[in-house]
PDB file of C-alpha atoms in Angstrom:
ATOM      1  CA  MET A   1     114.689  84.794 129.646  1.00  0.00           C
ATOM      2  CA  ALA A   2     117.265  84.987 126.843  1.00  0.00           C
ATOM      3  CA  THR A   3     117.581  81.980 124.586  1.00  0.00           C
ATOM      4  CA  ARG A   4     120.410  81.193 122.213  1.00  0.00           C
ATOM      5  CA  MET A   5     119.686  80.979 118.544  1.00  0.00           C
ATOM      6  CA  ASP A   6     120.441  77.690 116.878  1.00  0.00           C
ATOM      7  CA  PRO A   7     123.537  77.605 114.602  1.00  0.00           C
ATOM      8  CA  LEU A   8     121.468  77.608 111.401  1.00  0.00           C
ATOM      9  CA  THR A   9     119.548  80.721 112.458  1.00  0.00           C
ATOM     10  CA  VAL A  10     122.804  82.446 113.437  1.00  0.00           C
ATOM     11  CA  GLU A  11     124.304  81.619 110.032  1.00  0.00           C
ATOM     12  CA  VAL A  12     121.202  82.872 108.168  1.00  0.00           C
ATOM     13  CA  VAL A  13     121.205  86.124 110.154  1.00  0.00           C
ATOM     14  CA  GLU A  14     124.918  86.633 109.435  1.00  0.00           C
ATOM     15  CA  LEU A  15     124.408  85.933 105.721  1.00  0.00           C
ATOM     16  CA  ILE A  16     121.510  88.407 105.539  1.00  0.00           C
ATOM     17  CA  GLY A  17     123.731  90.988 107.249  1.00  0.00           C
ATOM     18  CA  SER A  18     126.509  90.362 104.727  1.00  0.00           C
ATOM     19  CA  VAL A  19     124.121  90.716 101.781  1.00  0.00           C
ATOM     20  CA  VAL A  20     122.722  93.975 103.170  1.00  0.00           C
ATOM     21  CA  ALA A  21     126.198  95.401 103.844  1.00  0.00           C
ATOM     22  CA  ARG A  22     127.463  94.529 100.346  1.00  0.00           C
ATOM     23  CA  TYR A  23     124.328  95.974  98.745  1.00  0.00           C
ATOM     24  CA  HIS A  24     124.707  99.251 100.668  1.00  0.00           C
ATOM     25  CA  GLU A  25     128.412  99.520  99.783  1.00  0.00           C
ATOM     26  CA  GLU A  26     127.672  99.054  96.087  1.00  0.00           C
ATOM     27  CA  TYR A  27     124.681 101.398  96.208  1.00  0.00           C
ATOM     28  CA  GLU A  28     126.768 104.150  97.817  1.00  0.00           C
ATOM     29  CA  ARG A  29     129.534 103.627  95.229  1.00  0.00           C
ATOM     30  CA  ALA A  30     127.069 103.737  92.324  1.00  0.00           C
ATOM     31  CA  ALA A  31     125.411 106.863  93.755  1.00  0.00           C
ATOM     32  CA  ALA A  32     128.799 108.581  94.139  1.00  0.00           C
ATOM     33  CA  GLU A  33     129.635 107.817  90.489  1.00  0.00           C
ATOM     34  CA  HIS A  34     126.567 109.892  89.596  1.00  0.00           C
ATOM     35  CA  ALA A  35     127.495 112.630  92.120  1.00  0.00           C
ATOM     36  CA  LEU A  36     124.590 111.641  94.363  1.00  0.00           C
ATOM     37  CA  THR A  37     124.391 110.661  97.997  1.00  0.00           C
ATOM     38  CA  GLY A  38     122.940 107.261  98.800  1.00  0.00           C
ATOM     39  CA  ALA A  39     119.776 108.936 100.121  1.00  0.00           C
ATOM     40  CA  GLN A  40     119.382 110.988  96.948  1.00  0.00           C
ATOM     41  CA  ALA A  41     119.785 107.853  94.834  1.00  0.00           C
ATOM     42  CA  ARG A  42     117.214 105.958  96.921  1.00  0.00           C
ATOM     43  CA  VAL A  43     114.699 108.799  96.583  1.00  0.00           C
ATOM     44  CA  LEU A  44     115.269 109.000  92.849  1.00  0.00           C
ATOM     45  CA  GLY A  45     114.749 105.242  92.525  1.00  0.00           C
ATOM     46  CA  LEU A  46     111.587 105.408  94.619  1.00  0.00           C
ATOM     47  CA  LEU A  47     110.163 108.185  92.464  1.00  0.00           C
ATOM     48  CA  THR A  48     110.577 106.225  89.233  1.00  0.00           C
ATOM     49  CA  MET A  49     107.642 104.020  90.246  1.00  0.00           C
ATOM     50  CA  GLU A  50     105.191 106.919  90.583  1.00  0.00           C
ATOM     51  CA  PRO A  51     105.062 110.482  91.922  1.00  0.00           C
ATOM     52  CA  VAL A  52     105.149 110.250  95.712  1.00  0.00           C
ATOM     53  CA  PRO A  53     104.047 112.615  98.507  1.00  0.00           C
ATOM     54  CA  MET A  54     106.961 113.894 100.577  1.00  0.00           C
ATOM     55  CA  ARG A  55     105.594 112.355 103.804  1.00  0.00           C
ATOM     56  CA  LYS A  56     105.401 108.924 102.163  1.00  0.00           C
ATOM     57  CA  ILE A  57     109.049 109.247 101.090  1.00  0.00           C
ATOM     58  CA  ALA A  58     109.979 110.080 104.691  1.00  0.00           C
ATOM     59  CA  ARG A  59     108.116 107.000 105.971  1.00  0.00           C
ATOM     60  CA  LYS A  60     109.750 104.778 103.347  1.00  0.00           C
ATOM     61  CA  LEU A  61     113.242 106.087 104.223  1.00  0.00           C
ATOM     62  CA  LYS A  62     112.422 106.132 107.948  1.00  0.00           C
ATOM     63  CA  CYS A  63     113.509 109.752 108.345  1.00  0.00           C
ATOM     64  CA  GLU A  64     112.056 113.152 109.158  1.00  0.00           C
ATOM     65  CA  PRO A  65     110.045 114.969 106.459  1.00  0.00           C
ATOM     66  CA  SER A  66     112.444 117.922 106.753  1.00  0.00           C
ATOM     67  CA  ASN A  67     115.302 115.638 105.638  1.00  0.00           C
ATOM     68  CA  VAL A  68     113.277 114.625 102.581  1.00  0.00           C
ATOM     69  CA  THR A  69     112.634 118.279 101.772  1.00  0.00           C
ATOM     70  CA  GLY A  70     116.403 118.890 101.680  1.00  0.00           C
ATOM     71  CA  ILE A  71     116.998 115.841  99.490  1.00  0.00           C
ATOM     72  CA  ILE A  72     114.236 116.881  97.080  1.00  0.00           C
ATOM     73  CA  ASP A  73     115.585 120.473  97.031  1.00  0.00           C
ATOM     74  CA  ARG A  74     119.030 119.218  95.962  1.00  0.00           C
ATOM     75  CA  LEU A  75     117.611 116.838  93.335  1.00  0.00           C
ATOM     76  CA  GLU A  76     115.359 119.595  92.025  1.00  0.00           C
ATOM     77  CA  ALA A  77     118.307 122.017  91.775  1.00  0.00           C
ATOM     78  CA  ARG A  78     120.040 119.454  89.539  1.00  0.00           C
ATOM     79  CA  GLY A  79     116.974 119.126  87.323  1.00  0.00           C
ATOM     80  CA  LEU A  80     116.342 115.509  88.369  1.00  0.00           C
ATOM     81  CA  VAL A  81     113.082 115.982  90.299  1.00  0.00           C
ATOM     82  CA  GLU A  82     110.125 118.333  90.232  1.00  0.00           C
ATOM     83  CA  ARG A  83     107.334 119.075  92.675  1.00  0.00           C
ATOM     84  CA  ARG A  84     103.730 118.790  91.467  1.00  0.00           C
ATOM     85  CA  PRO A  85     100.397 119.336  93.157  1.00  0.00           C
ATOM     86  CA  ASP A  86      98.566 116.106  93.975  1.00  0.00           C
ATOM     87  CA  PRO A  87      95.482 115.962  91.710  1.00  0.00           C
ATOM     88  CA  ALA A  88      93.547 114.311  94.568  1.00  0.00           C
ATOM     89  CA  ASP A  89      94.510 116.981  97.147  1.00  0.00           C
ATOM     90  CA  ARG A  90      96.099 120.154  95.833  1.00  0.00           C
ATOM     91  CA  ARG A  91      97.461 120.965  99.322  1.00  0.00           C
ATOM     92  CA  VAL A  92      99.799 117.965  98.998  1.00  0.00           C
ATOM     93  CA  LYS A  93     102.962 118.190  96.914  1.00  0.00           C
ATOM     94  CA  LEU A  94     104.166 115.166  94.995  1.00  0.00           C
ATOM     95  CA  ALA A  95     107.790 114.642  94.054  1.00  0.00           C
ATOM     96  CA  ALA A  96     108.280 113.239  90.555  1.00  0.00           C
ATOM     97  CA  PRO A  97     111.364 112.555  88.439  1.00  0.00           C
ATOM     98  CA  THR A  98     112.075 114.635  85.370  1.00  0.00           C
ATOM     99  CA  GLU A  99     113.091 112.828  82.175  1.00  0.00           C
ATOM    100  CA  GLU A 100     116.746 113.391  83.161  1.00  0.00           C
ATOM    101  CA  GLY A 101     115.939 112.006  86.625  1.00  0.00           C
ATOM    102  CA  ARG A 102     114.415 108.877  85.067  1.00  0.00           C
ATOM    103  CA  ARG A 103     117.501 108.388  82.887  1.00  0.00           C
ATOM    104  CA  MET A 104     119.781 108.720  85.902  1.00  0.00           C
ATOM    105  CA  ALA A 105     117.670 106.295  87.956  1.00  0.00           C
ATOM    106  CA  VAL A 106     117.901 103.711  85.154  1.00  0.00           C
ATOM    107  CA  ALA A 107     121.663 104.254  84.872  1.00  0.00           C
ATOM    108  CA  LEU A 108     121.995 103.815  88.640  1.00  0.00           C
ATOM    109  CA  ARG A 109     119.930 100.633  88.628  1.00  0.00           C
ATOM    110  CA  ASP A 110     121.918  99.268  85.685  1.00  0.00           C
ATOM    111  CA  SER A 111     125.212  99.885  87.497  1.00  0.00           C
ATOM    112  CA  LEU A 112     124.213  97.736  90.495  1.00  0.00           C
ATOM    113  CA  ASP A 113     125.833  94.419  89.649  1.00  0.00           C
ATOM    114  CA  PHE A 114     125.870  92.940  93.148  1.00  0.00           C
ATOM    115  CA  ALA A 115     122.234  91.880  93.298  1.00  0.00           C
ATOM    116  CA  ARG A 116     121.870  91.121  89.598  1.00  0.00           C
ATOM    117  CA  GLU A 117     124.889  88.806  89.215  1.00  0.00           C
ATOM    118  CA  PRO A 118     124.209  86.392  92.111  1.00  0.00           C
ATOM    119  CA  LEU A 119     120.480  86.375  91.345  1.00  0.00           C
ATOM    120  CA  ALA A 120     121.211  85.493  87.711  1.00  0.00           C
ATOM    121  CA  GLU A 121     122.671  82.206  88.959  1.00  0.00           C
ATOM    122  CA  LEU A 122     119.318  81.289  90.492  1.00  0.00           C
ATOM    123  CA  SER A 123     116.500  79.844  88.417  1.00  0.00           C
ATOM    124  CA  ALA A 124     113.234  81.751  88.092  1.00  0.00           C
ATOM    125  CA  GLU A 125     111.713  79.253  90.515  1.00  0.00           C
ATOM    126  CA  GLU A 126     114.501  79.833  93.074  1.00  0.00           C
ATOM    127  CA  ARG A 127     114.162  83.627  92.742  1.00  0.00           C
ATOM    128  CA  THR A 128     110.399  83.290  93.279  1.00  0.00           C
ATOM    129  CA  VAL A 129     110.937  81.189  96.422  1.00  0.00           C
ATOM    130  CA  LEU A 130     113.525  83.694  97.706  1.00  0.00           C
ATOM    131  CA  ARG A 131     111.178  86.617  97.010  1.00  0.00           C
ATOM    132  CA  ASP A 132     108.289  84.885  98.756  1.00  0.00           C
ATOM    133  CA  LEU A 133     110.430  84.003 101.790  1.00  0.00           C
ATOM    134  CA  LEU A 134     111.699  87.581 102.080  1.00  0.00           C
ATOM    135  CA  ARG A 135     108.151  88.927 101.814  1.00  0.00           C
ATOM    136  CA  ARG A 136     107.071  86.491 104.518  1.00  0.00           C
ATOM    137  CA  MET A 137     109.927  87.592 106.767  1.00  0.00           C
ATOM    138  CA  LEU A 138     108.793  91.201 106.294  1.00  0.00           C
ATOM    139  CA  GLY A 139     105.137  90.356 106.926  1.00  0.00           C
ATOM    140  CA  GLN A 140     104.010  91.306 103.425  1.00  0.00           C
TER     141      GLN A 140
END
């Protein structure tokens, strides 16, 4: 049996949708300014944390491993990413950013004003509460 959401829940869902849409628009714009697709920019950002196996990238992006291979190929051709053997399992290839790839990822992150500006208006305590609520919503 379908139930209607209460007005507060509807408003929260709509606000989350608006935040996500604005973030994606800005991310795509920032990526384009660096001659990257949004997917290439997301992969580059993901790789700045640590070298990542291709299958893990595919799971994170919720796409097929063959799509990730194409993205990595294009980033590698631009000198932004390199493939390395995994020291724990040499059959597995890790994707890792080059120094130029790290610089571009930082430049991309620095050009994303949308999240930074509204969050700057929140206190550290408010940002912590928001982070914890979002983690809870995601089951983390």
